């Protein structure tokens, strides 16, 4: 198996960046498109465990669009072969001082394109060593 093929990394990075833009602008249509429409798709969120595409899309449709702005740091995308990748990132929100969010997504390439099949989001107290902008 080939790991970190440059063209695969570039494709997943573009999909990840599209997801990130859709997230901060609350573009529910794009967010829905980028998650695999399948009952086996899951998303463990900060305060919810969502099993299946319908639960995930329902959560997105009911979520407040306020306060979604964030900054990402230390994003790592690793590909495994031509059809699977994991994207991991830290994120920071001005509304959460002293906290760091962590997000991991498993992306799989289907005929319709790259889709998230599993995601996990959590927030913890920010360890000093993760602060990307300390002087």
Tab-separated table of N, CA, C and O in Angstrom:
chain	number	residue	atom	x	y	z
A	1	UNK	N	0.851	-1.182	0.000
A	1	UNK	CA	0.000	0.000	0.000
A	1	UNK	C	0.894	1.242	0.000
A	1	UNK	O	1.855	1.319	0.753
A	2	UNK	N	0.526	2.188	-0.822
A	2	UNK	CA	1.264	3.446	-0.862
A	2	UNK	C	0.603	4.456	0.076
A	2	UNK	O	-0.614	4.618	0.073
A	3	UNK	N	1.417	5.102	0.867
A	3	UNK	CA	0.932	6.080	1.839
A	3	UNK	C	1.359	7.472	1.392
A	3	UNK	O	2.490	7.667	0.937
A	4	UNK	N	0.455	8.423	1.533
A	4	UNK	CA	0.710	9.831	1.229
A	4	UNK	C	1.076	10.102	-0.233
A	4	UNK	O	2.017	10.843	-0.531
A	5	UNK	N	0.302	9.537	-1.124
A	5	UNK	CA	0.463	9.858	-2.544
A	5	UNK	C	0.128	11.334	-2.741
A	5	UNK	O	-0.933	11.787	-2.303
A	6	UNK	N	1.011	12.100	-3.371
A	6	UNK	CA	0.802	13.552	-3.467
A	6	UNK	C	-0.530	13.961	-4.098
A	6	UNK	O	-1.176	14.899	-3.630
A	7	UNK	N	-0.968	13.271	-5.151
A	7	UNK	CA	-2.228	13.656	-5.796
A	7	UNK	C	-3.422	13.344	-4.909
A	7	UNK	O	-4.397	14.109	-4.875
A	8	UNK	N	-3.351	12.263	-4.149
A	8	UNK	CA	-4.443	11.923	-3.232
A	8	UNK	C	-4.498	12.941	-2.096
A	8	UNK	O	-5.574	13.436	-1.742
A	9	UNK	N	-3.338	13.264	-1.546
A	9	UNK	CA	-3.284	14.279	-0.477
A	9	UNK	C	-3.877	15.592	-0.979
A	9	UNK	O	-4.662	16.238	-0.278
A	10	UNK	N	-3.528	15.996	-2.197
A	10	UNK	CA	-4.046	17.252	-2.756
A	10	UNK	C	-5.573	17.204	-2.891
A	10	UNK	O	-6.260	18.178	-2.564
A	11	UNK	N	-6.101	16.075	-3.354
A	11	UNK	CA	-7.555	15.945	-3.503
A	11	UNK	C	-8.263	16.013	-2.153
A	11	UNK	O	-9.290	16.686	-2.008
A	12	UNK	N	-7.739	15.304	-1.172
A	12	UNK	CA	-8.378	15.286	0.151
A	12	UNK	C	-8.234	16.647	0.812
A	12	UNK	O	-9.165	17.131	1.462
A	13	UNK	N	-7.094	17.292	0.632
A	13	UNK	CA	-6.910	18.638	1.188
A	13	UNK	C	-7.957	19.591	0.610
A	13	UNK	O	-8.543	20.392	1.342
A	14	UNK	N	-8.199	19.502	-0.682
A	14	UNK	CA	-9.213	20.363	-1.312
A	14	UNK	C	-10.599	20.056	-0.744
A	14	UNK	O	-11.372	20.978	-0.447
A	15	UNK	N	-10.924	18.792	-0.552
A	15	UNK	CA	-12.224	18.427	0.024
A	15	UNK	C	-12.320	18.909	1.468
A	15	UNK	O	-13.351	19.441	1.892
A	16	UNK	N	-11.240	18.750	2.232
A	16	UNK	CA	-11.206	19.200	3.624
A	16	UNK	C	-11.396	20.719	3.703
A	16	UNK	O	-12.158	21.217	4.527
A	17	UNK	N	-10.713	21.465	2.837
A	17	UNK	CA	-10.847	22.927	2.832
A	17	UNK	C	-12.261	23.348	2.422
A	17	UNK	O	-12.802	24.317	2.953
A	18	UNK	N	-12.849	22.621	1.504
A	18	UNK	CA	-14.237	22.901	1.112
A	18	UNK	C	-15.175	22.654	2.287
A	18	UNK	O	-16.090	23.436	2.548
A	19	UNK	N	-14.932	21.576	3.025
A	19	UNK	CA	-15.714	21.276	4.223
A	19	UNK	C	-15.557	22.394	5.249
A	19	UNK	O	-16.537	22.865	5.822
A	20	UNK	N	-14.339	22.809	5.481
A	20	UNK	CA	-14.068	23.848	6.488
A	20	UNK	C	-14.785	25.148	6.129
A	20	UNK	O	-15.393	25.793	6.991
A	21	UNK	N	-14.750	25.543	4.868
A	21	UNK	CA	-15.442	26.752	4.425
A	21	UNK	C	-16.945	26.603	4.610
A	21	UNK	O	-17.623	27.523	5.071
A	22	UNK	N	-17.475	25.446	4.269
A	22	UNK	CA	-18.905	25.200	4.447
A	22	UNK	C	-19.283	25.220	5.924
A	22	UNK	O	-20.352	25.721	6.286
A	23	UNK	N	-18.403	24.720	6.769
A	23	UNK	CA	-18.689	24.691	8.203
A	23	UNK	C	-18.805	26.097	8.773
A	23	UNK	O	-19.774	26.419	9.455
A	24	UNK	N	-17.845	26.956	8.482
A	24	UNK	CA	-17.854	28.292	9.091
A	24	UNK	C	-18.912	29.206	8.475
A	24	UNK	O	-19.305	30.190	9.093
A	25	UNK	N	-19.394	28.872	7.271
A	25	UNK	CA	-20.456	29.670	6.643
A	25	UNK	C	-21.827	29.002	6.790
A	25	UNK	O	-22.808	29.503	6.253
A	26	UNK	N	-21.852	27.873	7.484
A	26	UNK	CA	-23.089	27.104	7.707
A	26	UNK	C	-23.775	26.741	6.387
A	26	UNK	O	-24.994	26.809	6.264
A	27	UNK	N	-22.976	26.324	5.403
A	27	UNK	CA	-23.501	25.881	4.119
A	27	UNK	C	-23.944	24.426	4.271
A	27	UNK	O	-23.188	23.472	4.013
A	28	UNK	N	-25.170	24.252	4.721
A	28	UNK	CA	-25.703	22.936	5.069
A	28	UNK	C	-25.721	22.007	3.852
A	28	UNK	O	-25.480	20.806	3.980
A	29	UNK	N	-25.954	22.544	2.675
A	29	UNK	CA	-25.992	21.718	1.465
A	29	UNK	C	-24.630	21.084	1.194
A	29	UNK	O	-24.538	19.878	0.915
A	30	UNK	N	-23.577	21.876	1.279
A	30	UNK	CA	-22.225	21.340	1.037
A	30	UNK	C	-21.827	20.386	2.160
A	30	UNK	O	-21.247	19.324	1.909
A	31	UNK	N	-22.143	20.730	3.397
A	31	UNK	CA	-21.834	19.827	4.510
A	31	UNK	C	-22.530	18.482	4.302
A	31	UNK	O	-21.927	17.419	4.512
A	32	UNK	N	-23.773	18.532	3.868
A	32	UNK	CA	-24.503	17.294	3.593
A	32	UNK	C	-23.899	16.508	2.449
A	32	UNK	O	-23.834	15.278	2.496
A	33	UNK	N	-23.451	17.206	1.439
A	33	UNK	CA	-22.833	16.546	0.282
A	33	UNK	C	-21.553	15.827	0.686
A	33	UNK	O	-21.258	14.742	0.186
A	34	UNK	N	-20.773	16.426	1.574
A	34	UNK	CA	-19.460	15.884	1.894
A	34	UNK	C	-19.477	14.735	2.907
A	34	UNK	O	-18.466	14.056	3.071
A	35	UNK	N	-20.611	14.508	3.565
A	35	UNK	CA	-20.750	13.311	4.389
A	35	UNK	C	-21.408	12.230	3.535
A	35	UNK	O	-22.342	12.504	2.779
A	36	UNK	N	-20.941	11.016	3.653
A	36	UNK	CA	-21.495	9.893	2.885
A	36	UNK	C	-22.944	9.661	3.288
A	36	UNK	O	-23.253	9.520	4.474
A	37	UNK	N	-23.826	9.642	2.300
A	37	UNK	CA	-25.247	9.398	2.548
A	37	UNK	C	-25.438	7.892	2.723
A	37	UNK	O	-25.704	7.155	1.773
A	38	UNK	N	-25.296	7.477	3.990
A	38	UNK	CA	-25.321	6.051	4.303
A	38	UNK	C	-25.680	5.888	5.775
A	38	UNK	O	-25.232	6.685	6.601
A	39	UNK	N	-26.457	4.895	6.130
A	39	UNK	CA	-26.811	4.699	7.545
A	39	UNK	C	-25.614	4.326	8.419
A	39	UNK	O	-25.680	4.437	9.638
A	40	UNK	N	-24.495	3.916	7.811
A	40	UNK	CA	-23.294	3.564	8.581
A	40	UNK	C	-22.380	4.748	8.829
A	40	UNK	O	-21.400	4.633	9.576
A	41	UNK	N	-22.638	5.896	8.216
A	41	UNK	CA	-21.834	7.091	8.458
A	41	UNK	C	-22.105	7.574	9.871
A	41	UNK	O	-23.246	7.562	10.323
A	42	UNK	N	-21.053	7.983	10.571
A	42	UNK	CA	-21.260	8.466	11.930
A	42	UNK	C	-20.433	9.705	12.228
A	42	UNK	O	-19.431	9.977	11.589
A	43	UNK	N	-20.939	10.437	13.217
A	43	UNK	CA	-20.253	11.645	13.686
A	43	UNK	C	-20.444	11.734	15.192
A	43	UNK	O	-21.560	11.854	15.680
A	44	UNK	N	-19.320	11.646	15.904
A	44	UNK	CA	-19.333	11.898	17.340
A	44	UNK	C	-18.986	13.362	17.523
A	44	UNK	O	-17.890	13.801	17.192
A	45	UNK	N	-19.931	14.136	18.018
A	45	UNK	CA	-19.737	15.563	18.185
A	45	UNK	C	-19.391	15.919	19.612
A	45	UNK	O	-19.181	15.048	20.465
A	46	UNK	N	-19.354	17.192	19.888
A	46	UNK	CA	-19.015	17.694	21.213
A	46	UNK	C	-20.073	17.264	22.224
A	46	UNK	O	-19.760	16.882	23.340
A	47	UNK	N	-21.333	17.301	21.824
A	47	UNK	CA	-22.395	16.951	22.751
A	47	UNK	C	-23.396	15.969	22.187
A	47	UNK	O	-24.499	15.831	22.715
A	48	UNK	N	-23.043	15.285	21.102
A	48	UNK	CA	-23.996	14.388	20.468
A	48	UNK	C	-23.261	13.223	19.793
A	48	UNK	O	-22.121	13.367	19.365
A	49	UNK	N	-23.935	12.089	19.726
A	49	UNK	CA	-23.465	10.921	18.988
A	49	UNK	C	-24.473	10.685	17.877
A	49	UNK	O	-25.625	10.368	18.144
A	50	UNK	N	-24.031	10.861	16.637
A	50	UNK	CA	-24.940	10.800	15.495
A	50	UNK	C	-24.621	9.573	14.650
A	50	UNK	O	-23.522	9.447	14.110
A	51	UNK	N	-25.605	8.689	14.541
A	51	UNK	CA	-25.457	7.460	13.777
A	51	UNK	C	-26.312	7.544	12.526
A	51	UNK	O	-27.531	7.638	12.608
A	52	UNK	N	-25.647	7.540	11.376
A	52	UNK	CA	-26.343	7.568	10.098
A	52	UNK	C	-26.446	8.965	9.524
A	52	UNK	O	-26.468	9.969	10.233
A	53	UNK	N	-26.516	8.988	8.204
A	53	UNK	CA	-26.567	10.258	7.481
A	53	UNK	C	-27.771	11.092	7.884
A	53	UNK	O	-27.664	12.315	8.025
A	54	UNK	N	-28.913	10.468	8.078
A	54	UNK	CA	-30.126	11.220	8.423
A	54	UNK	C	-29.951	11.964	9.742
A	54	UNK	O	-30.365	13.127	9.865
A	55	UNK	N	-29.351	11.321	10.741
A	55	UNK	CA	-29.119	11.987	12.031
A	55	UNK	C	-28.141	13.141	11.882
A	55	UNK	O	-28.328	14.221	12.461
A	56	UNK	N	-27.101	12.951	11.072
A	56	UNK	CA	-26.104	14.001	10.864
A	56	UNK	C	-26.724	15.184	10.134
A	56	UNK	O	-26.559	16.334	10.542
A	57	UNK	N	-27.465	14.919	9.070
A	57	UNK	CA	-28.074	16.022	8.318
A	57	UNK	C	-29.140	16.729	9.151
A	57	UNK	O	-29.290	17.946	9.064
A	58	UNK	N	-29.852	15.995	9.980
A	58	UNK	CA	-30.829	16.620	10.879
A	58	UNK	C	-30.169	17.540	11.882
A	58	UNK	O	-30.662	18.638	12.166
A	59	UNK	N	-29.049	17.114	12.414
A	59	UNK	CA	-28.277	17.955	13.337
A	59	UNK	C	-27.830	19.233	12.636
A	59	UNK	O	-27.982	20.330	13.161
A	60	UNK	N	-27.293	19.092	11.443
A	60	UNK	CA	-26.824	20.270	10.695
A	60	UNK	C	-27.973	21.237	10.420
A	60	UNK	O	-27.813	22.440	10.541
A	61	UNK	N	-29.111	20.732	10.029
A	61	UNK	CA	-30.252	21.582	9.689
A	61	UNK	C	-30.756	22.360	10.900
A	61	UNK	O	-31.231	23.482	10.756
A	62	UNK	N	-30.623	21.791	12.088
A	62	UNK	CA	-31.124	22.451	13.288
A	62	UNK	C	-30.104	23.253	14.052
A	62	UNK	O	-30.433	23.904	15.043
A	63	UNK	N	-28.862	23.250	13.598
A	63	UNK	CA	-27.786	23.932	14.312
A	63	UNK	C	-27.826	25.432	14.076
A	63	UNK	O	-28.042	25.896	12.954
A	64	UNK	N	-27.565	26.187	15.126
A	64	UNK	CA	-27.500	27.643	14.997
A	64	UNK	C	-26.286	28.041	14.160
A	64	UNK	O	-25.191	27.503	14.357
A	65	UNK	N	-26.457	28.998	13.253
A	65	UNK	CA	-25.325	29.457	12.452
A	65	UNK	C	-24.437	30.466	13.188
A	65	UNK	O	-23.457	30.941	12.639
A	66	UNK	N	-24.748	30.783	14.429
A	66	UNK	CA	-24.001	31.784	15.191
A	66	UNK	C	-22.779	31.143	15.836
A	66	UNK	O	-22.855	30.049	16.388
A	67	UNK	N	-21.641	31.843	15.753
A	67	UNK	CA	-20.434	31.419	16.455
A	67	UNK	C	-19.696	30.254	15.834
A	67	UNK	O	-19.009	29.521	16.537
A	68	UNK	N	-19.801	30.074	14.532
A	68	UNK	CA	-19.128	28.949	13.885
A	68	UNK	C	-17.720	29.271	13.399
A	68	UNK	O	-16.995	28.376	12.981
A	69	UNK	N	-17.335	30.546	13.441
A	69	UNK	CA	-15.989	30.922	13.006
A	69	UNK	C	-14.942	30.224	13.842
A	69	UNK	O	-15.091	30.092	15.051
A	70	UNK	N	-13.869	29.806	13.202
A	70	UNK	CA	-12.784	29.152	13.920
A	70	UNK	C	-11.511	29.217	13.106
A	70	UNK	O	-11.540	29.501	11.904
A	71	UNK	N	-10.409	28.967	13.781
A	71	UNK	CA	-9.097	28.865	13.132
A	71	UNK	C	-8.610	27.436	13.312
A	71	UNK	O	-8.786	26.857	14.386
A	72	UNK	N	-8.002	26.892	12.282
A	72	UNK	CA	-7.441	25.551	12.396
A	72	UNK	C	-5.920	25.645	12.514
A	72	UNK	O	-5.309	26.628	12.099
A	73	UNK	N	-5.334	24.592	13.096
A	73	UNK	CA	-3.877	24.524	13.254
A	73	UNK	C	-3.454	23.055	13.253
A	73	UNK	O	-4.236	22.176	13.603
A	74	UNK	N	-2.241	22.846	12.859
A	74	UNK	CA	-1.627	21.509	12.895
A	74	UNK	C	-2.475	20.476	12.158
A	74	UNK	O	-2.639	19.341	12.618
A	75	UNK	N	-2.988	20.853	11.007
A	75	UNK	CA	-3.778	19.922	10.205
A	75	UNK	C	-2.847	18.885	9.579
A	75	UNK	O	-1.815	19.232	9.002
A	76	UNK	N	-3.214	17.624	9.713
A	76	UNK	CA	-2.452	16.511	9.144
A	76	UNK	C	-3.413	15.672	8.319
A	76	UNK	O	-4.465	15.259	8.812
A	77	UNK	N	-3.051	15.452	7.060
A	77	UNK	CA	-3.823	14.573	6.190
A	77	UNK	C	-2.902	13.441	5.774
A	77	UNK	O	-1.808	13.674	5.254
A	78	UNK	N	-3.345	12.216	6.012
A	78	UNK	CA	-2.579	11.033	5.653
A	78	UNK	C	-3.451	10.166	4.763
A	78	UNK	O	-4.608	9.884	5.116
A	79	UNK	N	-2.918	9.767	3.618
A	79	UNK	CA	-3.682	8.895	2.727
A	79	UNK	C	-3.131	7.481	2.804
A	79	UNK	O	-1.937	7.263	3.042
A	80	UNK	N	-4.041	6.529	2.606
A	80	UNK	CA	-3.704	5.108	2.606
A	80	UNK	C	-4.227	4.526	1.306
A	80	UNK	O	-5.435	4.352	1.145
A	81	UNK	N	-3.333	4.307	0.364
A	81	UNK	CA	-3.753	3.901	-0.969
A	81	UNK	C	-4.379	5.086	-1.688
A	81	UNK	O	-4.100	6.251	-1.380
A	82	UNK	N	-5.231	4.786	-2.644
A	82	UNK	CA	-5.823	5.843	-3.460
A	82	UNK	C	-7.236	6.224	-3.008
A	82	UNK	O	-7.802	7.169	-3.522
A	83	UNK	N	-7.802	5.473	-2.036
A	83	UNK	CA	-9.213	5.661	-1.746
A	83	UNK	C	-9.561	5.952	-0.296
A	83	UNK	O	-10.742	6.063	0.031
A	84	UNK	N	-8.570	6.071	0.589
A	84	UNK	CA	-8.847	6.301	2.003
A	84	UNK	C	-7.852	7.309	2.571
A	84	UNK	O	-6.671	7.265	2.235
A	85	UNK	N	-8.353	8.199	3.423
A	85	UNK	CA	-7.479	9.186	4.064
A	85	UNK	C	-8.080	9.578	5.409
A	85	UNK	O	-9.289	9.445	5.631
A	86	UNK	N	-7.212	10.061	6.278
A	86	UNK	CA	-7.636	10.589	7.569
A	86	UNK	C	-7.160	12.036	7.647
A	86	UNK	O	-5.988	12.326	7.372
A	87	UNK	N	-8.069	12.924	8.007
A	87	UNK	CA	-7.740	14.349	8.202
A	87	UNK	C	-7.928	14.678	9.679
A	87	UNK	O	-8.991	14.411	10.249
A	88	UNK	N	-6.892	15.219	10.286
A	88	UNK	CA	-6.921	15.585	11.703
A	88	UNK	C	-6.515	17.039	11.834
A	88	UNK	O	-5.584	17.489	11.162
A	89	UNK	N	-7.202	17.769	12.701
A	89	UNK	CA	-6.858	19.177	12.895
A	89	UNK	C	-7.226	19.617	14.303
A	89	UNK	O	-8.092	19.035	14.947
A	90	UNK	N	-6.539	20.637	14.755
A	90	UNK	CA	-6.934	21.354	15.957
A	90	UNK	C	-7.716	22.575	15.506
A	90	UNK	O	-7.486	23.094	14.412
A	91	UNK	N	-8.645	23.055	16.347
A	91	UNK	CA	-9.331	24.291	16.003
A	91	UNK	C	-9.551	25.137	17.244
A	91	UNK	O	-9.613	24.629	18.362
A	92	UNK	N	-9.624	26.434	16.997
A	92	UNK	CA	-9.756	27.427	18.062
A	92	UNK	C	-10.889	28.372	17.714
A	92	UNK	O	-11.016	28.802	16.568
A	93	UNK	N	-11.691	28.687	18.712
A	93	UNK	CA	-12.766	29.669	18.559
A	93	UNK	C	-12.570	30.760	19.592
A	93	UNK	O	-12.261	30.473	20.757
A	94	UNK	N	-12.772	32.008	19.179
A	94	UNK	CA	-12.662	33.123	20.117
A	94	UNK	C	-13.661	32.995	21.262
A	94	UNK	O	-13.425	33.515	22.350
A	95	UNK	N	-14.749	32.296	21.028
A	95	UNK	CA	-15.775	32.116	22.060
A	95	UNK	C	-15.400	31.040	23.076
A	95	UNK	O	-16.146	30.812	24.026
A	96	UNK	N	-14.246	30.384	22.869
A	96	UNK	CA	-13.798	29.318	23.769
A	96	UNK	C	-12.364	29.567	24.230
A	96	UNK	O	-11.465	28.779	23.926
A	97	UNK	N	-12.115	30.665	24.944
A	97	UNK	CA	-10.736	30.921	25.373
A	97	UNK	C	-10.234	29.818	26.300
A	97	UNK	O	-10.988	29.299	27.134
A	98	UNK	N	-8.966	29.445	26.101
A	98	UNK	CA	-8.365	28.410	26.933
A	98	UNK	C	-8.744	26.996	26.541
A	98	UNK	O	-8.376	26.034	27.209
A	99	UNK	N	-9.472	26.848	25.448
A	99	UNK	CA	-9.911	25.527	24.971
A	99	UNK	C	-9.343	25.274	23.580
A	99	UNK	O	-9.086	26.201	22.820
A	100	UNK	N	-9.169	24.010	23.259
A	100	UNK	CA	-8.768	23.610	21.913
A	100	UNK	C	-9.707	22.501	21.461
A	100	UNK	O	-10.026	21.579	22.216
A	101	UNK	N	-10.176	22.638	20.226
A	101	UNK	CA	-10.996	21.600	19.632
A	101	UNK	C	-10.123	20.651	18.833
A	101	UNK	O	-9.065	21.035	18.321
A	102	UNK	N	-10.575	19.421	18.777
A	102	UNK	CA	-9.866	18.401	17.999
A	102	UNK	C	-10.872	17.742	17.072
A	102	UNK	O	-11.991	17.437	17.474
A	103	UNK	N	-10.480	17.566	15.830
A	103	UNK	CA	-11.381	16.990	14.831
A	103	UNK	C	-10.631	15.957	14.013
A	103	UNK	O	-9.524	16.224	13.550
A	104	UNK	N	-11.234	14.802	13.862
A	104	UNK	CA	-10.686	13.766	12.982
A	104	UNK	C	-11.794	13.297	12.053
A	104	UNK	O	-12.938	13.137	12.478
A	105	UNK	N	-11.433	13.119	10.788
A	105	UNK	CA	-12.387	12.651	9.787
A	105	UNK	C	-11.739	11.540	8.977
A	105	UNK	O	-10.582	11.662	8.568
A	106	UNK	N	-12.494	10.496	8.719
A	106	UNK	CA	-12.070	9.459	7.782
A	106	UNK	C	-12.780	9.733	6.469
A	106	UNK	O	-14.013	9.815	6.424
A	107	UNK	N	-11.983	9.919	5.420
A	107	UNK	CA	-12.496	10.212	4.084
A	107	UNK	C	-12.285	8.980	3.201
A	107	UNK	O	-11.224	8.348	3.238
A	108	UNK	N	-13.289	8.655	2.395
A	108	UNK	CA	-13.205	7.555	1.444
A	108	UNK	C	-13.627	8.083	0.077
A	108	UNK	O	-14.591	8.847	-0.030
A	109	UNK	N	-12.910	7.635	-0.953
A	109	UNK	CA	-13.243	8.067	-2.312
A	109	UNK	C	-14.276	7.112	-2.916
A	109	UNK	O	-14.042	5.915	-3.042
A	110	UNK	N	-15.416	7.683	-3.267
A	110	UNK	CA	-16.504	6.962	-3.922
A	110	UNK	C	-16.635	7.479	-5.348
A	110	UNK	O	-16.016	8.497	-5.702
A	111	UNK	N	-17.445	6.838	-6.193
A	111	UNK	CA	-17.621	7.353	-7.559
A	111	UNK	C	-18.048	8.821	-7.588
A	111	UNK	O	-17.663	9.566	-8.486
A	112	UNK	N	-18.825	9.264	-6.581
A	112	UNK	CA	-19.276	10.664	-6.546
A	112	UNK	C	-18.249	11.606	-5.935
A	112	UNK	O	-18.460	12.817	-5.889
A	113	UNK	N	-17.126	11.085	-5.449
A	113	UNK	CA	-16.062	11.927	-4.899
A	113	UNK	C	-15.705	11.536	-3.477
A	113	UNK	O	-16.179	10.533	-2.945
A	114	UNK	N	-14.853	12.350	-2.849
A	114	UNK	CA	-14.407	12.105	-1.485
A	114	UNK	C	-15.529	12.445	-0.508
A	114	UNK	O	-16.127	13.520	-0.596
A	115	UNK	N	-15.790	11.523	0.433
A	115	UNK	CA	-16.846	11.707	1.415
A	115	UNK	C	-16.352	11.301	2.805
A	115	UNK	O	-15.580	10.343	2.945
A	116	UNK	N	-16.834	11.994	3.811
A	116	UNK	CA	-16.544	11.641	5.199
A	116	UNK	C	-17.448	10.471	5.570
A	116	UNK	O	-18.673	10.541	5.378
A	117	UNK	N	-16.849	9.408	6.116
A	117	UNK	CA	-17.637	8.255	6.574
A	117	UNK	C	-17.650	8.154	8.094
A	117	UNK	O	-18.501	7.461	8.658
A	118	UNK	N	-16.704	8.835	8.744
A	118	UNK	CA	-16.659	8.856	10.207
A	118	UNK	C	-15.960	10.132	10.644
A	118	UNK	O	-14.970	10.549	10.039
A	119	UNK	N	-16.500	10.752	11.699
A	119	UNK	CA	-15.906	11.990	12.213
A	119	UNK	C	-16.011	12.006	13.731
A	119	UNK	O	-16.941	11.437	14.302
A	120	UNK	N	-15.051	12.665	14.335
A	120	UNK	CA	-15.047	12.823	15.798
A	120	UNK	C	-14.601	14.246	16.105
A	120	UNK	O	-13.605	14.721	15.567
A	121	UNK	N	-15.351	14.915	16.959
A	121	UNK	CA	-15.034	16.281	17.376
A	121	UNK	C	-15.058	16.310	18.900
A	121	UNK	O	-15.983	15.787	19.517
A	122	UNK	N	-14.034	16.911	19.491
A	122	UNK	CA	-14.017	17.056	20.948
A	122	UNK	C	-13.319	18.359	21.304
A	122	UNK	O	-12.594	18.930	20.492
A	123	UNK	N	-13.555	18.815	22.517
A	123	UNK	CA	-12.923	20.033	23.025
A	123	UNK	C	-12.334	19.716	24.391
A	123	UNK	O	-12.981	19.065	25.216
A	124	UNK	N	-11.097	20.202	24.595
A	124	UNK	CA	-10.421	20.001	25.877
A	124	UNK	C	-9.811	21.319	26.324
A	124	UNK	O	-9.719	22.276	25.546
A	125	UNK	N	-9.398	21.373	27.580
A	125	UNK	CA	-8.588	22.500	28.026
A	125	UNK	C	-7.309	22.486	27.208
A	125	UNK	O	-6.729	21.422	26.957
A	126	UNK	N	-6.880	23.656	26.802
A	126	UNK	CA	-5.733	23.742	25.908
A	126	UNK	C	-4.413	23.495	26.642
A	126	UNK	O	-4.038	24.272	27.513
A	127	UNK	N	-3.720	22.395	26.288
A	127	UNK	CA	-2.383	22.206	26.862
A	127	UNK	C	-1.439	23.255	26.302
A	127	UNK	O	-1.521	23.640	25.148
A	128	UNK	N	-0.557	23.768	27.118
A	128	UNK	CA	0.343	24.834	26.697
A	128	UNK	C	1.119	24.467	25.439
A	128	UNK	O	1.306	25.301	24.546
A	129	UNK	N	1.552	23.224	25.301
A	129	UNK	CA	2.376	22.842	24.148
A	129	UNK	C	1.631	22.865	22.827
A	129	UNK	O	2.254	22.789	21.783
A	130	UNK	N	0.288	22.964	22.795
A	130	UNK	CA	-0.438	22.998	21.525
A	130	UNK	C	-0.692	24.400	21.010
A	130	UNK	O	-1.179	24.561	19.918
A	131	UNK	N	-0.389	25.408	21.790
A	131	UNK	CA	-0.719	26.776	21.373
A	131	UNK	C	0.174	27.200	20.213
A	131	UNK	O	1.361	27.456	20.395
A	132	UNK	N	-0.403	27.305	19.000
A	132	UNK	CA	0.414	27.606	17.832
A	132	UNK	C	0.844	29.061	17.733
A	132	UNK	O	1.705	29.400	16.942
A	133	UNK	N	0.240	29.946	18.544
A	133	UNK	CA	0.572	31.355	18.384
A	133	UNK	C	1.178	31.970	19.636
A	133	UNK	O	1.167	33.164	19.800
A	134	UNK	N	1.700	31.172	20.547
A	134	UNK	CA	2.446	31.725	21.678
A	134	UNK	C	3.787	32.257	21.187
A	134	UNK	O	4.437	31.664	20.341
A	135	UNK	N	4.209	33.366	21.740
A	135	UNK	CA	5.505	33.935	21.336
A	135	UNK	C	6.624	33.295	22.131
A	135	UNK	O	6.464	32.744	23.172
